PDB file of C-alpha atoms in Angstrom:
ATOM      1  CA  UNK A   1      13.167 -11.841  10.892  1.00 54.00           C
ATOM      2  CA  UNK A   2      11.158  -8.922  11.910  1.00 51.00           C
ATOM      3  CA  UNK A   3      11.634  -5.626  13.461  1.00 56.00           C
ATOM      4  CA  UNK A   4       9.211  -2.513  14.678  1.00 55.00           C
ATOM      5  CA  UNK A   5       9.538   1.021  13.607  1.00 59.00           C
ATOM      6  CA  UNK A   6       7.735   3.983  15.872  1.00 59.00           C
ATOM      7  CA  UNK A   7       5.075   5.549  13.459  1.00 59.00           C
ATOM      8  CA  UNK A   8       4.832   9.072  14.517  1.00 63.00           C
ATOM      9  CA  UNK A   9       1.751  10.054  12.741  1.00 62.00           C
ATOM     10  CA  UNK A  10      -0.200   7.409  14.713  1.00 59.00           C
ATOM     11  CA  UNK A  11       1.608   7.362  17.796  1.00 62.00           C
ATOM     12  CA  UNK A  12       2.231   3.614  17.992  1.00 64.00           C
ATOM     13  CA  UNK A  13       5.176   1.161  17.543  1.00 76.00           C
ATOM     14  CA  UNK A  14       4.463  -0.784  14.114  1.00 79.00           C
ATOM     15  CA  UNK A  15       6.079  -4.707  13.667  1.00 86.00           C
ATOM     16  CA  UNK A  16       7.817  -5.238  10.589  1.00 90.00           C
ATOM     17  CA  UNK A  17       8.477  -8.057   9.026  1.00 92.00           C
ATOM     18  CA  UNK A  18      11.429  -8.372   6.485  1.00 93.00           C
ATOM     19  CA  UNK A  19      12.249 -11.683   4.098  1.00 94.00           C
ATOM     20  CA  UNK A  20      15.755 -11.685   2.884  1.00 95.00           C
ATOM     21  CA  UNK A  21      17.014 -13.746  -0.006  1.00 95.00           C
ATOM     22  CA  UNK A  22      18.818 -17.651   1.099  1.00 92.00           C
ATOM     23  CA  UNK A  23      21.192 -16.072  -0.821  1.00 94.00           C
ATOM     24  CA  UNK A  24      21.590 -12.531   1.264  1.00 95.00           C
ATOM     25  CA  UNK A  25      24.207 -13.594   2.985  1.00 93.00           C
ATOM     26  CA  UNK A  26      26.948 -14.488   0.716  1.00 95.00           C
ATOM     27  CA  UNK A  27      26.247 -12.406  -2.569  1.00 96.00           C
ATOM     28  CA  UNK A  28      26.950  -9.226  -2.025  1.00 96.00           C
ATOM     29  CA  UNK A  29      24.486  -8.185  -4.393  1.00 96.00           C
ATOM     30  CA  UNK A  30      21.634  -5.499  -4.155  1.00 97.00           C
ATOM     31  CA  UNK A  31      18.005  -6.760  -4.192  1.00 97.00           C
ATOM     32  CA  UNK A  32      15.018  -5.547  -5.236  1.00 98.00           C
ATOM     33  CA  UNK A  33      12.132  -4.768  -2.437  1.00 98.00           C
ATOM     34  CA  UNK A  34       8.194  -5.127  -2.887  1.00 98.00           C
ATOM     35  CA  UNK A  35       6.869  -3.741   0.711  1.00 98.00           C
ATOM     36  CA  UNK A  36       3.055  -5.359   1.763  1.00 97.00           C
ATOM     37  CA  UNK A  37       0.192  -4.673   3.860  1.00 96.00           C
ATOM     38  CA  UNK A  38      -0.752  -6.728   6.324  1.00 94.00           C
ATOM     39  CA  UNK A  39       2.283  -8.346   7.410  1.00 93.00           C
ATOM     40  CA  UNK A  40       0.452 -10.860  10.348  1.00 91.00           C
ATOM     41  CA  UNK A  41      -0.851 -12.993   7.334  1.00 93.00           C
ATOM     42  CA  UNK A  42       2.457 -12.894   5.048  1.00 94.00           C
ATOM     43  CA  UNK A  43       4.638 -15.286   6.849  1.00 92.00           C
ATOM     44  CA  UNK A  44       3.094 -17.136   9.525  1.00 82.00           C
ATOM     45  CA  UNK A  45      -0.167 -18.468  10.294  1.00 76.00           C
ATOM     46  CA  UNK A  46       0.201 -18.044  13.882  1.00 78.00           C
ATOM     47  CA  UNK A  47       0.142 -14.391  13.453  1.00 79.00           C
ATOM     48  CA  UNK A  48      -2.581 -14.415  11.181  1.00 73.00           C
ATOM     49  CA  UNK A  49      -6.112 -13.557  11.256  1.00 70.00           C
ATOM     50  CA  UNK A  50      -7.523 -15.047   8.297  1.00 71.00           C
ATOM     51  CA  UNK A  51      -5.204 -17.333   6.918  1.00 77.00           C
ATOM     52  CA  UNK A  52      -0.946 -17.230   5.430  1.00 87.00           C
ATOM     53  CA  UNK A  53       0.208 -16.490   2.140  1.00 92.00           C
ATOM     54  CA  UNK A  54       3.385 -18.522   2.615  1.00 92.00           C
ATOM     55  CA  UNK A  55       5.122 -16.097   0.838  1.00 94.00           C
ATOM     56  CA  UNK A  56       8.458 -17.433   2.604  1.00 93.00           C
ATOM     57  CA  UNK A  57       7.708 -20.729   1.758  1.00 94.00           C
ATOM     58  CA  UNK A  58       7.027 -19.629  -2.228  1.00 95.00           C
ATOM     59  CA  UNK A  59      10.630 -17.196  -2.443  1.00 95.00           C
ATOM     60  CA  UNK A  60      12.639 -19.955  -0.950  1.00 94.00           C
ATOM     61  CA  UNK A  61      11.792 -22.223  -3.916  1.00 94.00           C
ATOM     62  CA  UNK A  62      12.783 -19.891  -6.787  1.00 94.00           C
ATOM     63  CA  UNK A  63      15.991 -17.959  -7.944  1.00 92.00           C
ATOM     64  CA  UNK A  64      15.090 -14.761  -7.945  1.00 94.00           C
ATOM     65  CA  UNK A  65      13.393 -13.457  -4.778  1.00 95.00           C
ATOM     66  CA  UNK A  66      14.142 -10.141  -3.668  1.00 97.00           C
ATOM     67  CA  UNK A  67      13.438  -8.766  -0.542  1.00 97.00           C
ATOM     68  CA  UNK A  68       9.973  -8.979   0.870  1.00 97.00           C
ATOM     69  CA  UNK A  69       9.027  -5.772   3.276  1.00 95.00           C
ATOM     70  CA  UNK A  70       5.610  -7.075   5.165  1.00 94.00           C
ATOM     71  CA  UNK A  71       3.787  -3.578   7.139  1.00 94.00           C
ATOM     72  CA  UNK A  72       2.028  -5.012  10.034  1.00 92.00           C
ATOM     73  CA  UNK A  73      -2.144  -3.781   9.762  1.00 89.00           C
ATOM     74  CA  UNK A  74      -2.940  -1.400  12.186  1.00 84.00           C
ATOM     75  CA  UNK A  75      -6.006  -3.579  13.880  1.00 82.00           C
ATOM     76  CA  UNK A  76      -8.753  -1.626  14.817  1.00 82.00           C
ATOM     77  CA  UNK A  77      -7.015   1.155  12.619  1.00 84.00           C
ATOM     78  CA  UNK A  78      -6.974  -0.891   9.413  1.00 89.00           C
ATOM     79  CA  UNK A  79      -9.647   0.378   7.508  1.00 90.00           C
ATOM     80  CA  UNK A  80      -8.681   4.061   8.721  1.00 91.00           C
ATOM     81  CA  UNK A  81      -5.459   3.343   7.714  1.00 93.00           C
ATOM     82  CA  UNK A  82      -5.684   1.841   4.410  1.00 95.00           C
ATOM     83  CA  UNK A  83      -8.140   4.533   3.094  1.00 94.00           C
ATOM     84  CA  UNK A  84      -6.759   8.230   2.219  1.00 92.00           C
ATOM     85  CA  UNK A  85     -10.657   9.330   1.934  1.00 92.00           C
ATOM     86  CA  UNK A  86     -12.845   9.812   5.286  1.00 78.00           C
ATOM     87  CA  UNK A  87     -16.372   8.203   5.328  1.00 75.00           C
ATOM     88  CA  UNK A  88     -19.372   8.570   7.445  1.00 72.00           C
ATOM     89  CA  UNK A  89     -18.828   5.248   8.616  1.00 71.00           C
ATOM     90  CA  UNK A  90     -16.061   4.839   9.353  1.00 73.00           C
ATOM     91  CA  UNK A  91     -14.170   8.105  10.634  1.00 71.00           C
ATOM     92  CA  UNK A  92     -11.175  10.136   8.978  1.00 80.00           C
ATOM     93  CA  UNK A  93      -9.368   8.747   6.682  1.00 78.00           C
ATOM     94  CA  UNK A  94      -5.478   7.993   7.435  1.00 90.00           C
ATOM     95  CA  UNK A  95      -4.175   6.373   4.543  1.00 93.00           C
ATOM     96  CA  UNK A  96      -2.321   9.056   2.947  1.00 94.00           C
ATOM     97  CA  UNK A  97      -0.255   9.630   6.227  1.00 92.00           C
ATOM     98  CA  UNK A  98       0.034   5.883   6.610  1.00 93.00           C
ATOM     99  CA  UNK A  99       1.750   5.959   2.862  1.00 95.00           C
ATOM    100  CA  UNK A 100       3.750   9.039   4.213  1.00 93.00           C
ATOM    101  CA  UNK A 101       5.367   7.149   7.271  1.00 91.00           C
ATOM    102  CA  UNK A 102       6.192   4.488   4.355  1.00 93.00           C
ATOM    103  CA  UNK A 103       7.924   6.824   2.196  1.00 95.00           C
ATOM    104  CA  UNK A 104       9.496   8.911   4.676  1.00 92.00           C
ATOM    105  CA  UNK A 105      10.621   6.591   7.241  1.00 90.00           C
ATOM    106  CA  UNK A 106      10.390   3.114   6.679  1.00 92.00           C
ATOM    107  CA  UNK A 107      11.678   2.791   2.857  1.00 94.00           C
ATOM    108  CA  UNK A 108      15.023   5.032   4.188  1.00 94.00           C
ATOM    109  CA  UNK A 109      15.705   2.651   7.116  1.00 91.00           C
ATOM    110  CA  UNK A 110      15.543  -0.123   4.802  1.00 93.00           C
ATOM    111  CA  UNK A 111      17.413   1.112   2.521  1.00 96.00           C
ATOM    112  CA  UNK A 112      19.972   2.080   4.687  1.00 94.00           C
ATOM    113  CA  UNK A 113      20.317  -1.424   7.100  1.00 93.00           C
ATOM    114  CA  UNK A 114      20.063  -3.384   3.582  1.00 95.00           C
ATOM    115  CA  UNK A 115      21.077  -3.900   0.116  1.00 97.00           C
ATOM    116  CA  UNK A 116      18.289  -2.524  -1.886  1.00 98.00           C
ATOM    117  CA  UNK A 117      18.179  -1.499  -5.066  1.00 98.00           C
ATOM    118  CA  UNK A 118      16.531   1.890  -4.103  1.00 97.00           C
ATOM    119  CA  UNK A 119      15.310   3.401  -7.005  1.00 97.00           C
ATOM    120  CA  UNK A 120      11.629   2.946  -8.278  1.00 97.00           C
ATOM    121  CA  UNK A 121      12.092   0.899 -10.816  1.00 96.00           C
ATOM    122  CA  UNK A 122      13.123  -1.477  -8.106  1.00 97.00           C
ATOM    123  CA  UNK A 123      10.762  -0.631  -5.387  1.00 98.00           C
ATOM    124  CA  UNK A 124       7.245  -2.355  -5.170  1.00 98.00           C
ATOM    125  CA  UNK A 125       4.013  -2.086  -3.432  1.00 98.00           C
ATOM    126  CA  UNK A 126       1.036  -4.821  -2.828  1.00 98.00           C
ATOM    127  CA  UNK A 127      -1.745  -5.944  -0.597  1.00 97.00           C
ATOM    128  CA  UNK A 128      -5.163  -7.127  -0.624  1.00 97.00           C
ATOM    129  CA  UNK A 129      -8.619  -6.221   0.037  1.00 96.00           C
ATOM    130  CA  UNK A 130      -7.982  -3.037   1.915  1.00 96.00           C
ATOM    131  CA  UNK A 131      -4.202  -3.267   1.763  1.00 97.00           C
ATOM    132  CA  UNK A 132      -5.382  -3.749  -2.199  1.00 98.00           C
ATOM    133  CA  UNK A 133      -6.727   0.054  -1.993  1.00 98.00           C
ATOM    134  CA  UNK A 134      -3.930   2.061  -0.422  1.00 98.00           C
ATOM    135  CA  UNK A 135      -1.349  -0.149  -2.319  1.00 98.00           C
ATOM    136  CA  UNK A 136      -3.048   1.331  -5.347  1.00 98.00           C
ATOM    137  CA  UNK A 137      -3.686   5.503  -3.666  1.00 98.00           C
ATOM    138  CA  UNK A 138       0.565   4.075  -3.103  1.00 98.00           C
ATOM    139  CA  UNK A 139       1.166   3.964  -6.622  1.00 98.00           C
ATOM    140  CA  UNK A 140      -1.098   6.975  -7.786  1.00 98.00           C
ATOM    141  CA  UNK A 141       0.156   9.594  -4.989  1.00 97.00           C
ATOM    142  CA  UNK A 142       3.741   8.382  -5.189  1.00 98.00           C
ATOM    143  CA  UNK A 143       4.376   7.407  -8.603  1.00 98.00           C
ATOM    144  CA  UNK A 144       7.935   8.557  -8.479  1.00 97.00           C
ATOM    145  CA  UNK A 145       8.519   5.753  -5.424  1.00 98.00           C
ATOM    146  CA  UNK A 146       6.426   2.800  -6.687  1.00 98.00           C
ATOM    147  CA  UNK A 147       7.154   1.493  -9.992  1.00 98.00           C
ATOM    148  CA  UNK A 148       5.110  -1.936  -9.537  1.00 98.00           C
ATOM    149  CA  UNK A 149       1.677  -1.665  -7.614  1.00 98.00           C
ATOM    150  CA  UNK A 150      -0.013  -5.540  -7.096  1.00 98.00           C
ATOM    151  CA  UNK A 151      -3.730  -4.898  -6.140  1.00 98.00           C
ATOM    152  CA  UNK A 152      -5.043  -7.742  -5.264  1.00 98.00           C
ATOM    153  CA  UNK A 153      -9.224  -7.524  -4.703  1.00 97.00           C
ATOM    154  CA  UNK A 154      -9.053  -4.108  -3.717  1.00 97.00           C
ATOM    155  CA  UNK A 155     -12.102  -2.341  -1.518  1.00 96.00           C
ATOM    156  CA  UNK A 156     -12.847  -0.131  -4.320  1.00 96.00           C
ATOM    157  CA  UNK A 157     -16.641  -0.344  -3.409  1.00 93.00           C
ATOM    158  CA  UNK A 158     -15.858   2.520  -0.457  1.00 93.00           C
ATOM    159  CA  UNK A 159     -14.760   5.126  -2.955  1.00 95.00           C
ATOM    160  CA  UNK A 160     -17.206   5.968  -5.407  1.00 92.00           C
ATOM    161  CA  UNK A 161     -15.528   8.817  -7.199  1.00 95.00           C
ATOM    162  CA  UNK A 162     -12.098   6.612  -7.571  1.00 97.00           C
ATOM    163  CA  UNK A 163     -12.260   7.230 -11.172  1.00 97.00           C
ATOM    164  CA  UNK A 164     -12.922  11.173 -10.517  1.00 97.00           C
ATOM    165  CA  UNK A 165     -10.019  11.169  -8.568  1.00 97.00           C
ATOM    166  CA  UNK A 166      -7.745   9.000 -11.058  1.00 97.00           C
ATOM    167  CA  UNK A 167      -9.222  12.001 -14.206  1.00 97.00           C
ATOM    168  CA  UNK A 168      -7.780  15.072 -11.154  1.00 97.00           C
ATOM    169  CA  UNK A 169      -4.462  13.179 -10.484  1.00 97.00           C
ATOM    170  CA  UNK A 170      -1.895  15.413 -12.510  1.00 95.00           C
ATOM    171  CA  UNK A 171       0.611  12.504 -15.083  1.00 95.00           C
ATOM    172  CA  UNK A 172       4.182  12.705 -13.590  1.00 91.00           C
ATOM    173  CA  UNK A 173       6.013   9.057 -13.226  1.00 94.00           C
ATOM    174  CA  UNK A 174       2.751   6.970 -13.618  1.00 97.00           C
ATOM    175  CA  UNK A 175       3.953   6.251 -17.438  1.00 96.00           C
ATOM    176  CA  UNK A 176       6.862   4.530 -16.414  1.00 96.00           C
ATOM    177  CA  UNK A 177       4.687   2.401 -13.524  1.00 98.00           C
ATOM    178  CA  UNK A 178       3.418  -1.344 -14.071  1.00 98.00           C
ATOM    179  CA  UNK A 179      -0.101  -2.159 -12.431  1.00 98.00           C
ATOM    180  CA  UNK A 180      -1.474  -5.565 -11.529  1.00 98.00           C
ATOM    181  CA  UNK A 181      -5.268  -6.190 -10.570  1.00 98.00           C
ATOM    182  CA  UNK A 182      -6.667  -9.361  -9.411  1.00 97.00           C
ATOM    183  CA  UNK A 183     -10.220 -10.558  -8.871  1.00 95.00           C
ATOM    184  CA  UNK A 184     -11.680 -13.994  -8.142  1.00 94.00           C
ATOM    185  CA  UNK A 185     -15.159 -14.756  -9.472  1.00 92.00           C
ATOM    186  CA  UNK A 186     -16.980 -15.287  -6.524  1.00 94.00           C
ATOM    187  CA  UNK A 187     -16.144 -11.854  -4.955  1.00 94.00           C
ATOM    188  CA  UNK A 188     -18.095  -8.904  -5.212  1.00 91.00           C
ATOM    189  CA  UNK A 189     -20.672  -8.751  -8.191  1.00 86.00           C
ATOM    190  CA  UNK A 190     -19.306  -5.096  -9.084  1.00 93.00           C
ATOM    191  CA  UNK A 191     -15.282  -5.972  -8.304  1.00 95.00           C
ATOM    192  CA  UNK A 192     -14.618  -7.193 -11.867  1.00 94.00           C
ATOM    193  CA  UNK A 193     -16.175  -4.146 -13.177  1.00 95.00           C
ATOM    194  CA  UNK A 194     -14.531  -1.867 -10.968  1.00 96.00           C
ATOM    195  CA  UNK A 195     -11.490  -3.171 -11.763  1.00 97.00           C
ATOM    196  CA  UNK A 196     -12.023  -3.563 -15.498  1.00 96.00           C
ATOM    197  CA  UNK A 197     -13.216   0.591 -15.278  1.00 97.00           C
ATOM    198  CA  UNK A 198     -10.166   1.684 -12.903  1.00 97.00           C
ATOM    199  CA  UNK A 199      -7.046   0.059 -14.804  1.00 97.00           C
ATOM    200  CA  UNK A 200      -8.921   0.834 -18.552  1.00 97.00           C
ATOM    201  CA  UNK A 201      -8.737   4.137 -17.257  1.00 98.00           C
ATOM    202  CA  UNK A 202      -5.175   4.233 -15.584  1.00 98.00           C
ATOM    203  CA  UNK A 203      -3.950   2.838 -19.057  1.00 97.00           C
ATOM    204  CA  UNK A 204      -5.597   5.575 -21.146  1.00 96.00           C
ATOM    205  CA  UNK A 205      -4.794   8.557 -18.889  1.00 97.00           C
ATOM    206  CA  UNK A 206      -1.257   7.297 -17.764  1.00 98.00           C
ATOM    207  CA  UNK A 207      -0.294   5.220 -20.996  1.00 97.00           C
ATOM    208  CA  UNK A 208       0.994   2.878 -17.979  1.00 97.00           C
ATOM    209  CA  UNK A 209       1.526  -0.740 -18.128  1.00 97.00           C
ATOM    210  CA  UNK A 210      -1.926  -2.854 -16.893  1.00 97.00           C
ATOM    211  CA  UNK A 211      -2.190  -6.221 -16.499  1.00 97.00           C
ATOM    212  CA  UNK A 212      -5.507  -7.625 -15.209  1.00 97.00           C
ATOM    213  CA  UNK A 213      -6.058 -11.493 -14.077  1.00 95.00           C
ATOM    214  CA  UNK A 214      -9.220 -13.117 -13.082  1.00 92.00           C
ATOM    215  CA  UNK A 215     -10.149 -16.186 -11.404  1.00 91.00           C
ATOM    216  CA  UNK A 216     -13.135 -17.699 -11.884  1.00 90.00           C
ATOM    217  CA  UNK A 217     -13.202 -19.421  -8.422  1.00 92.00           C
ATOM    218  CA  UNK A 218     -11.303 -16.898  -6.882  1.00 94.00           C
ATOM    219  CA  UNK A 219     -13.076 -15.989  -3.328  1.00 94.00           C
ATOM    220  CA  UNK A 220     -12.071 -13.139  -0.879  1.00 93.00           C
ATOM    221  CA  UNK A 221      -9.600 -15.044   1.105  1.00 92.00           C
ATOM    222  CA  UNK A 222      -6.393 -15.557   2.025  1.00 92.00           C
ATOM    223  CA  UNK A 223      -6.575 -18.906   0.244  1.00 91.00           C
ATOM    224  CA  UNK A 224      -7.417 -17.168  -3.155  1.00 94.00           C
ATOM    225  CA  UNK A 225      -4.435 -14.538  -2.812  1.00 95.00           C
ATOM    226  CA  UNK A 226      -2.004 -16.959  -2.316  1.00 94.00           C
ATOM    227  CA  UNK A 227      -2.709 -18.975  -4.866  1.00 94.00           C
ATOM    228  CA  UNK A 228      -2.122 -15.311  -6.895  1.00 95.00           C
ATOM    229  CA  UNK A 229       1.083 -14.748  -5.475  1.00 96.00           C
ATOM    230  CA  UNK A 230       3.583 -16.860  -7.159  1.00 96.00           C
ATOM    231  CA  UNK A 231       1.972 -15.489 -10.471  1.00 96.00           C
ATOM    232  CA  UNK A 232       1.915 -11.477  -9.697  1.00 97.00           C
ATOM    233  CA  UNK A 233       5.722 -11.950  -8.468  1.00 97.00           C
ATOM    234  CA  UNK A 234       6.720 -13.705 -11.838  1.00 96.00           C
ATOM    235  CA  UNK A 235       5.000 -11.061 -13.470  1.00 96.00           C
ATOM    236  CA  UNK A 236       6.830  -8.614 -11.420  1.00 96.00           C
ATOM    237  CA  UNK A 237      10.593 -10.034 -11.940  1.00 94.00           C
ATOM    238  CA  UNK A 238       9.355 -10.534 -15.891  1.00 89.00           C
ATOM    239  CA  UNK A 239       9.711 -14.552 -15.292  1.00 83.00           C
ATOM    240  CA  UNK A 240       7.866 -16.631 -17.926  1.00 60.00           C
ATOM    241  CA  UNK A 241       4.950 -18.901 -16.928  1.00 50.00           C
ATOM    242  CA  UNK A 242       2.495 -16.012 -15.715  1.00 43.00           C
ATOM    243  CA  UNK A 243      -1.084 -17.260 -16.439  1.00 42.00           C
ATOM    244  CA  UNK A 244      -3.849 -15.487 -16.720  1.00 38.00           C
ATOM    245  CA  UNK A 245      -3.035 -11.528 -18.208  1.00 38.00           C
ATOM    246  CA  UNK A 246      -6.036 -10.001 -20.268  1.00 34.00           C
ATOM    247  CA  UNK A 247      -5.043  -6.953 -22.372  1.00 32.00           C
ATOM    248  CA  UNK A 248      -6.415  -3.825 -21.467  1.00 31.00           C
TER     249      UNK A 248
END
């Protein structure tokens, strides 16, 4: 199913999609919620621009899927939106009023037409590529929100001082928070490094828990990520059969 919620900062009705459980119905139970970017490629390749993750088609095959929150990209907005830091090329950055209208409106109305388990320990954030980077600003600026951030081949390569900013972030929840990075092989020549910096350095400053996972024919692609998926959400419901963590 999948609704629309009016994003005030932006001006502009936003789709959302929202996966519930087979078993939603009937329990009576609370469920927890991982929220994505880029909702058009989530569910259905017809509304996709680069290819489906199937996550649908992954959650209806296991026993414990929770409730899957997919955040519609902005189009010509997306890289606006999914960066907190302004650039020369591209404009002002949005992203930390995009994570704003998450927090402040569409989290409550979720919790409040469904049964969530609420609290952060509970409540997840992912995405890829760009909706990699302002899942991970989610987890940083709203640590007391997020408790599980899944960055999947984030655009790291348009912030430079990331790690600056990570060293000026003042510790509040972050100890408590899980991180997952992903990055194929045949990305980027500096993503693995990036990563392997960023999430050494989350760990140290935030004694957080890290996981990273590489592929070594991983591409930039929908493809790649959702071949990733089923892994990062066993990792995130502590299900066995995870392949692929490296300690930090």
């Amino acid at each position: 199913m999948y609704t629309s919620f009016y994003i005030t900062e932006f001006e502009m009705n936003r789709r959302i999609w929202i996966y519930l459980p087979a078993d939603y119905a009937y329990s009576g139970k609370k469920y927890p919620v991982l929220y994505m970017q880029d909702g058009q490629n989530l569910f259905d390749e017809n509304t996709s621009f680069s290819g489906e993750w199937k996550i649908d088609e992954y959650l209806d095959t296991i026993n414990f899927a929770g409730i899957v929150i997919g955040i519609d990209n902005g189009g010509e907005n997306r890289i606006l939106e999914y960066n907190p830091n302004s650039t020369i090329v591209h404009g002002k950055g949005l992203g930390a009023a995009y994570l704003q209208q998450i927090v402040t409106i569409l989290k409550p109305y979720v919790d409040g037409h469904f049964r969530t388990l609420s609290d952060v320990a509970h409540t997840a954030i992912a995405g890829s590529s760009m909706g990699g980077l302002i899942s991970f600003y989610a987890g940083l600026l709203h640590p007391k929100v997020f408790g599980a951030i899944g960055v999947f081949s984030p655009s790291f390569w348009l912030v430079p001082d990331l790690e600056a900013q990570i060293k000026n972030t003042k510790p509040q929840h972050h100890k408590k928070q899980r991180y997952y990075f992903y990055a194929g092989g045949r990305e980027r020549e500096d993503l693995i490094e990036r990563i392997n910096g960023v999430s050494s350095l989350m760990k140290k400053k935030f004694k957080c828990d890290v996981a990273v996972h590489l592929h070594e024919k991983g591409t930039h692609s929908e493809g790649s990520w959702q071949k990733m998926f089923p892994g990062f959400y066993e990792w995130l419901y502590g299900v066995e059969g995870n392949k692929g963590k490296i300690a930090i």
